[in-house]
N, CA, C and O atoms as a GROMACS GRO file, in nm:
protein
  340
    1UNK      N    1  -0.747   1.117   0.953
    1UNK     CA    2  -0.619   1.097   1.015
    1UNK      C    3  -0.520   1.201   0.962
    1UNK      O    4  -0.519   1.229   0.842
    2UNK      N    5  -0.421   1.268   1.068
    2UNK     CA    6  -0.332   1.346   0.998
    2UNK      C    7  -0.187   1.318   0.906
    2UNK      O    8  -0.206   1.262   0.799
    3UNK      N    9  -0.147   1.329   0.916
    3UNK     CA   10  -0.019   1.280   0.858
    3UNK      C   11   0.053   1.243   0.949
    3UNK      O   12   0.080   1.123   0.944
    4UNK      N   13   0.112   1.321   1.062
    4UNK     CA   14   0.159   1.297   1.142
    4UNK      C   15   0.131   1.168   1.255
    4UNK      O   16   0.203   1.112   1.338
    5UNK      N   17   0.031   1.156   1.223
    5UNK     CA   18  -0.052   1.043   1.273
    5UNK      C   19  -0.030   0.882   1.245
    5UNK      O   20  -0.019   0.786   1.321
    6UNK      N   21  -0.030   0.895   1.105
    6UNK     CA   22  -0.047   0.750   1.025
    6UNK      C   23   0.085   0.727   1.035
    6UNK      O   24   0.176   0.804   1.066
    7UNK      N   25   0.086   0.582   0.999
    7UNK     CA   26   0.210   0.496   0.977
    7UNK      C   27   0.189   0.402   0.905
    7UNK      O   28   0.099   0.331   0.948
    8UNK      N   29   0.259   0.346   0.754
    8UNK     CA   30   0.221   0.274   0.671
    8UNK      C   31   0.265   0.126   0.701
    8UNK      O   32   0.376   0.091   0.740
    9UNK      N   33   0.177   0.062   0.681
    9UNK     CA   34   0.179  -0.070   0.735
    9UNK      C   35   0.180  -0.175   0.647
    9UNK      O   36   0.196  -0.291   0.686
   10UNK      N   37   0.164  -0.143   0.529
   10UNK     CA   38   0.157  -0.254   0.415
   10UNK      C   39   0.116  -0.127   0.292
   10UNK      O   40   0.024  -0.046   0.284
   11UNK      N   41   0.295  -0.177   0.164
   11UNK     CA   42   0.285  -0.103   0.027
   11UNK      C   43   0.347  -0.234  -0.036
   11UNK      O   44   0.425  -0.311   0.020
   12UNK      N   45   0.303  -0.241  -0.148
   12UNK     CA   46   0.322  -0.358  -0.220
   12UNK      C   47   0.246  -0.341  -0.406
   12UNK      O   48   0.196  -0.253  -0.476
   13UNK      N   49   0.278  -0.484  -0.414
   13UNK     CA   50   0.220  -0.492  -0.551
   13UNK      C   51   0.088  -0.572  -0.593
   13UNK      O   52   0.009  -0.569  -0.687
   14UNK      N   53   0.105  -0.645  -0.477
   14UNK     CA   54   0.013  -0.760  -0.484
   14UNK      C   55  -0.120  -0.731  -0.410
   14UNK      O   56  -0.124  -0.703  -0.290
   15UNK      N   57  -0.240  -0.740  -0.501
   15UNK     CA   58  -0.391  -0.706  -0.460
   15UNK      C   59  -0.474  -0.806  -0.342
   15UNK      O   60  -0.548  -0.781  -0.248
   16UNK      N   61  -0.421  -0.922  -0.398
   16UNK     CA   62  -0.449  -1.043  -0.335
   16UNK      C   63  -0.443  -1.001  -0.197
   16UNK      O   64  -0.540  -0.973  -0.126
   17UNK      N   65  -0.291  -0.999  -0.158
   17UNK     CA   66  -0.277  -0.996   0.020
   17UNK      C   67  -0.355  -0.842   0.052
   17UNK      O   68  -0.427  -0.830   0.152
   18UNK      N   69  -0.334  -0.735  -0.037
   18UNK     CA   70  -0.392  -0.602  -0.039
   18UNK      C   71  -0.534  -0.612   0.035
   18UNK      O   72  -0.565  -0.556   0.140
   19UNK      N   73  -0.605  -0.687  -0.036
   19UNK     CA   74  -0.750  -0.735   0.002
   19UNK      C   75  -0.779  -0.816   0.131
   19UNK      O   76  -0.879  -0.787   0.198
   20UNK      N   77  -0.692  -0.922   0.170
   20UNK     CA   78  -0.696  -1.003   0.288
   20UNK      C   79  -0.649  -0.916   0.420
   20UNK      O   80  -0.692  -0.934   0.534
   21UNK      N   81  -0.557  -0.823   0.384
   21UNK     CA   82  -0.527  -0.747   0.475
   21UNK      C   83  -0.662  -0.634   0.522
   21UNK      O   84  -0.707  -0.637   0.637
   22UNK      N   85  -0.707  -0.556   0.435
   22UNK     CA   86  -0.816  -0.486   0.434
   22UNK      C   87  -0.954  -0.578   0.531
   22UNK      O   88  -1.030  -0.529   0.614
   23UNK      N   89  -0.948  -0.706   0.489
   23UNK     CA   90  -1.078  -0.771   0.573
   23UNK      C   91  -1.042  -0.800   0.684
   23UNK      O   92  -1.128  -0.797   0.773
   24UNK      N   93  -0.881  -0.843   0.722
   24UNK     CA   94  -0.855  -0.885   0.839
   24UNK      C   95  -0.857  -0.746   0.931
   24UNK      O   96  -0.926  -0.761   1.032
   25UNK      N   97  -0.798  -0.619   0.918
   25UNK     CA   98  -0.826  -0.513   0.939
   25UNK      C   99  -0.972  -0.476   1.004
   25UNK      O  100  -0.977  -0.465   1.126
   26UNK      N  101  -1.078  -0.457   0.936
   26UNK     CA  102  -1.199  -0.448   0.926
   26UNK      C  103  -1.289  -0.581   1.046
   26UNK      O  104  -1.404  -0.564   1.089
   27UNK      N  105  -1.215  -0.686   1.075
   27UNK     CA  106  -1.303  -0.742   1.174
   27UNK      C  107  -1.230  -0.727   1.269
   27UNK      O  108  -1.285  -0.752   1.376
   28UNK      N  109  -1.100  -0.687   1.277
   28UNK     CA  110  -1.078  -0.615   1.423
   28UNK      C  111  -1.090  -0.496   1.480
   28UNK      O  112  -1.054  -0.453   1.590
   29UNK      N  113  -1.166  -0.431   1.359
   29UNK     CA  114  -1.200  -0.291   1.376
   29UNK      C  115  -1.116  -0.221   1.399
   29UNK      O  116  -1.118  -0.188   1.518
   30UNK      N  117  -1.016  -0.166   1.330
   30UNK     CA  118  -0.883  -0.115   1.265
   30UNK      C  119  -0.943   0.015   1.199
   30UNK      O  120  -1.005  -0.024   1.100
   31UNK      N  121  -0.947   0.091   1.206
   31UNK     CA  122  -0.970   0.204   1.100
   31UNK      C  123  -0.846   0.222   1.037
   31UNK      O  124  -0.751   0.227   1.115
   32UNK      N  125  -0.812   0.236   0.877
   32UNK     CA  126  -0.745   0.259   0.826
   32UNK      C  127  -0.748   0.298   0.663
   32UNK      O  128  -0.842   0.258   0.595
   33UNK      N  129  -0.632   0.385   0.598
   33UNK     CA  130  -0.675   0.425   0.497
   33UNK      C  131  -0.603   0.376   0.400
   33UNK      O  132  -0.481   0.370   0.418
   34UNK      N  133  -0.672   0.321   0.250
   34UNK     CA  134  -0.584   0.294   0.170
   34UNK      C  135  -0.594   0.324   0.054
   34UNK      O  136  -0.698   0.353  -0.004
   35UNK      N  137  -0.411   0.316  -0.023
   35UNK     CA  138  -0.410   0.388  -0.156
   35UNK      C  139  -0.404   0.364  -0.266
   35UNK      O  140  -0.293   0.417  -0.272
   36UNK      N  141  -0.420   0.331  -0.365
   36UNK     CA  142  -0.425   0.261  -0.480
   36UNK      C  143  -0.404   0.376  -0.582
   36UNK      O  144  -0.471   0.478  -0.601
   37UNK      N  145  -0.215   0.297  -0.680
   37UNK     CA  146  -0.163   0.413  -0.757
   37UNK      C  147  -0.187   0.335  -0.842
   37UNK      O  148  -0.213   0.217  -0.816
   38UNK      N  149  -0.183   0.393  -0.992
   38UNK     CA  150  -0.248   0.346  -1.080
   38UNK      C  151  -0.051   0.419  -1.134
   38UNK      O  152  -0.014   0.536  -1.145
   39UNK      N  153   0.038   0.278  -1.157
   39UNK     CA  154   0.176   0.322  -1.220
   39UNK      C  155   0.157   0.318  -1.328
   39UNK      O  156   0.252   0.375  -1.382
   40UNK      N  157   0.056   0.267  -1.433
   40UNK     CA  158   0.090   0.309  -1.601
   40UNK      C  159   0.029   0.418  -1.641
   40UNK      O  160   0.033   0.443  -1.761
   41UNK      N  161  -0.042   0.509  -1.551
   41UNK     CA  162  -0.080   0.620  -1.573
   41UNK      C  163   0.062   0.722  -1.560
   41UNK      O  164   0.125   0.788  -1.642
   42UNK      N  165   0.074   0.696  -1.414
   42UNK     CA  166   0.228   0.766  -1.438
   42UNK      C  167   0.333   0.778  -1.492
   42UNK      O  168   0.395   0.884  -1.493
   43UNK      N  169   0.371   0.680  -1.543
   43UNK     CA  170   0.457   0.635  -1.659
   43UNK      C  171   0.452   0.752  -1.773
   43UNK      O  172   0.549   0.814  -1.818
   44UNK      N  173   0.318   0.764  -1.808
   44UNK     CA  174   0.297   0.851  -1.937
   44UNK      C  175   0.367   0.958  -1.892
   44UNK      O  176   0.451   0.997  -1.974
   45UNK      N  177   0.362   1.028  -1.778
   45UNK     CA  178   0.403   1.180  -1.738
   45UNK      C  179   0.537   1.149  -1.689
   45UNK      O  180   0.587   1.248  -1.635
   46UNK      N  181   0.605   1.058  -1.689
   46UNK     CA  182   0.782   1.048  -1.605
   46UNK      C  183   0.846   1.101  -1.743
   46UNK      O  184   0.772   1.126  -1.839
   47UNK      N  185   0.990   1.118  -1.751
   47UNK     CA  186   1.050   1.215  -1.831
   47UNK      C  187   1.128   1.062  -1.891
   47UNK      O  188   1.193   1.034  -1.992
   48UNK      N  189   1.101   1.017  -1.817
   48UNK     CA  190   1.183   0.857  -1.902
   48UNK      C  191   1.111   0.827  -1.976
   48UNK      O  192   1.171   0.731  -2.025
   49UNK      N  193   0.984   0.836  -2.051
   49UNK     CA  194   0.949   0.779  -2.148
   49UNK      C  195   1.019   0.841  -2.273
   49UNK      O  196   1.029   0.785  -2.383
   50UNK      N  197   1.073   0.983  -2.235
   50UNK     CA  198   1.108   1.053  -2.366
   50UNK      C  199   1.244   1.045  -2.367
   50UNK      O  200   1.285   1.068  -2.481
   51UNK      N  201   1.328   1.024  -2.294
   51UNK     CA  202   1.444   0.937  -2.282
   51UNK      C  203   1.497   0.800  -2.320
   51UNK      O  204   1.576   0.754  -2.402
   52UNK      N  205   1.397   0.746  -2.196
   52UNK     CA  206   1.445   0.612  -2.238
   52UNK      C  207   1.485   0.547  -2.090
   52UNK      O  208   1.510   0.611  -1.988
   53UNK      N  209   1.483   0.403  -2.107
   53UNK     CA  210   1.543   0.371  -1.942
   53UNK      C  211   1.669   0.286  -1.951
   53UNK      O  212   1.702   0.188  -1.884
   54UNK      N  213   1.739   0.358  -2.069
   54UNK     CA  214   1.902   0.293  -2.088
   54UNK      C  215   1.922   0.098  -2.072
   54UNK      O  216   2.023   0.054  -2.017
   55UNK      N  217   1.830   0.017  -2.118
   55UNK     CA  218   1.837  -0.051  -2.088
   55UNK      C  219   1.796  -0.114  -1.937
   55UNK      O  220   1.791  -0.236  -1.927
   56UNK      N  221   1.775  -0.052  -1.853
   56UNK     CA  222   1.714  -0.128  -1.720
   56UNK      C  223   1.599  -0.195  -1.705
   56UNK      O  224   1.510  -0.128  -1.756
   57UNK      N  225   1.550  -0.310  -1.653
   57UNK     CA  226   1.455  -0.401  -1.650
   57UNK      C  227   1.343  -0.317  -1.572
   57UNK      O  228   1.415  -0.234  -1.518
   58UNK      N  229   1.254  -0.295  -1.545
   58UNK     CA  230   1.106  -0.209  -1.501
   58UNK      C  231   1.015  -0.349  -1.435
   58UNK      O  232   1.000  -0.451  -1.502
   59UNK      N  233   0.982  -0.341  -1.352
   59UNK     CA  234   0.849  -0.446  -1.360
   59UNK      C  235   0.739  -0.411  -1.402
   59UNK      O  236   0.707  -0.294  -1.427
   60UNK      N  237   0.656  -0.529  -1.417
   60UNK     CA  238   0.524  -0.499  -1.495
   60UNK      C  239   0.395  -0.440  -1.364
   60UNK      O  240   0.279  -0.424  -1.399
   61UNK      N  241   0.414  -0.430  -1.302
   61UNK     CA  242   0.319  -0.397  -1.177
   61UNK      C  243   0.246  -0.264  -1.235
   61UNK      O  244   0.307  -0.176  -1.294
   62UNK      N  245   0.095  -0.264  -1.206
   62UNK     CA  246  -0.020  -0.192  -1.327
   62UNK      C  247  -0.066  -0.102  -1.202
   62UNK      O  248  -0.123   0.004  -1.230
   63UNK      N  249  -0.046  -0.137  -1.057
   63UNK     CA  250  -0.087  -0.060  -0.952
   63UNK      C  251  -0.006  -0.080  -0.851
   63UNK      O  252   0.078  -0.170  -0.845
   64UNK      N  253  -0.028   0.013  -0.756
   64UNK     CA  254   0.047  -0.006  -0.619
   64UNK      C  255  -0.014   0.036  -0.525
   64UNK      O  256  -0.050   0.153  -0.512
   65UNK      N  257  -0.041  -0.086  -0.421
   65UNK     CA  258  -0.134  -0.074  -0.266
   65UNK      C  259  -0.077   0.007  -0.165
   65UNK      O  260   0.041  -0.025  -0.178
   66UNK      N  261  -0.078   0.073  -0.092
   66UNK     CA  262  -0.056   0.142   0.033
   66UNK      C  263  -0.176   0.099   0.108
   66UNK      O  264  -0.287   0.088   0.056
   67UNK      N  265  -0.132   0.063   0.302
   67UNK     CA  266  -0.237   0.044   0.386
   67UNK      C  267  -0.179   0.173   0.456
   67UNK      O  268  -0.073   0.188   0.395
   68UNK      N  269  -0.186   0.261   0.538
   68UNK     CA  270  -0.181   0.302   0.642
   68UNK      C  271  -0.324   0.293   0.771
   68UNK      O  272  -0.441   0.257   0.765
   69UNK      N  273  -0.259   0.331   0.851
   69UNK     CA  274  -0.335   0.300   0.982
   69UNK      C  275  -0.294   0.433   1.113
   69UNK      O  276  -0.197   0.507   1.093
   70UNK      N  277  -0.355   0.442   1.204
   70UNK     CA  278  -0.307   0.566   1.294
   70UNK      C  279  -0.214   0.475   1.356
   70UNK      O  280  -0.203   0.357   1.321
   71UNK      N  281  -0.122   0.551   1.485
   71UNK     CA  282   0.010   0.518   1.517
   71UNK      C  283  -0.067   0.440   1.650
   71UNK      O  284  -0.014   0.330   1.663
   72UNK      N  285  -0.160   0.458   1.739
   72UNK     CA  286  -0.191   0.360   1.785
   72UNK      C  287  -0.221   0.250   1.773
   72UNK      O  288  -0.239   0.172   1.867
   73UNK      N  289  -0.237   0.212   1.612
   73UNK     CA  290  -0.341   0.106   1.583
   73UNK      C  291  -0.266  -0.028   1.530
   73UNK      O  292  -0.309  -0.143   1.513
   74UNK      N  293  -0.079   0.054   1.500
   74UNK     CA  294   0.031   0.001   1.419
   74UNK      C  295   0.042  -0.135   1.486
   74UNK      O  296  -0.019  -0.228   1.433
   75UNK      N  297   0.091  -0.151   1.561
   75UNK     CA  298   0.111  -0.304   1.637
   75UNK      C  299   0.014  -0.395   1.591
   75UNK      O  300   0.030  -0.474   1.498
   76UNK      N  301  -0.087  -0.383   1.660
   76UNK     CA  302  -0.188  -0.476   1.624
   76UNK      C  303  -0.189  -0.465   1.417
   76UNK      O  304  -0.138  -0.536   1.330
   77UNK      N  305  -0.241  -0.386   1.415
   77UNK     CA  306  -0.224  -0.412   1.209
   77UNK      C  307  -0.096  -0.458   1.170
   77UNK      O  308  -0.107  -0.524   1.066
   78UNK      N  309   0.035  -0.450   1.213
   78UNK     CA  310   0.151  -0.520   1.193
   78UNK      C  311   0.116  -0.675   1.218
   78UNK      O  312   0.167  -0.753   1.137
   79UNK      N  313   0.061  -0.713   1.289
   79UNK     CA  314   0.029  -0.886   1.340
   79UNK      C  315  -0.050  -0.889   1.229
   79UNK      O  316  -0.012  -0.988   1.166
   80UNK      N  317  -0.153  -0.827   1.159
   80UNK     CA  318  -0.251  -0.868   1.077
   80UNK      C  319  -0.160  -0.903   0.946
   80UNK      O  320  -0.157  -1.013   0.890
   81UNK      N  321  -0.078  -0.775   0.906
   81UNK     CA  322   0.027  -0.813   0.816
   81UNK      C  323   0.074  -0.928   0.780
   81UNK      O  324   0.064  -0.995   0.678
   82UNK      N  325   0.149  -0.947   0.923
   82UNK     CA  326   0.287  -1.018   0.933
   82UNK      C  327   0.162  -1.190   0.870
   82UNK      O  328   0.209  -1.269   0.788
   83UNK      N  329  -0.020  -1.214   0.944
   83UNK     CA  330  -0.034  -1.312   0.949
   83UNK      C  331  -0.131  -1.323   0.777
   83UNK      O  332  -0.180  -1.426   0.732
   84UNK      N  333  -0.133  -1.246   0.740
   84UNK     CA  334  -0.196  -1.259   0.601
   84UNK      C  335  -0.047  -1.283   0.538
   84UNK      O  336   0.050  -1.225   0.586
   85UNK      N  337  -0.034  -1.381   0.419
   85UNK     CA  338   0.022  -1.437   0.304
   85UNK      C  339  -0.014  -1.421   0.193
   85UNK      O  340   0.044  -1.476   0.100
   0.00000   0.00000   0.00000
């Protein structure tokens, strides 16, 4: 898929729905691609560790999901979204 193409349909924190979304996807035959960031890796390389984050609260979130999907496919994977919890 190109860039121009995709449209992200589900970014979050949570693996749980990450996963239900991916199967519900998959039996409607959805092609779609997904991303998994690994944030305490990045952390090490942000310039705030050698700073500091002045006091501001951070969440603890250890990864972060991205679904994208092509731009035809958005509607329908939006319903899959909207019906996974």
């Amino acid at each position: 898929m190109f860039v121009w193409n995709k449209r992200e349909v589900y970014s979050g924190p949570d693996q749980g729905r990450f996963l239900r979304i991916c199967q519900a996807l998959d039996k409607d035959h959805i092609r779609y691609e997904k991303t998994i960031q690994n944030l305490e890796y990045t952390k090490l390389i942000t310039l705030r560790v050698l700073v500091g984050n002045f006091g501001r609260e951070e969440p603890d979130y250890k990864y972060w999901f991205t679904i994208s999907v092509h731009k035809k496919d958005q509607e329908r994977a939006e319903y899959w979204v909207r019906r996974t919890v």
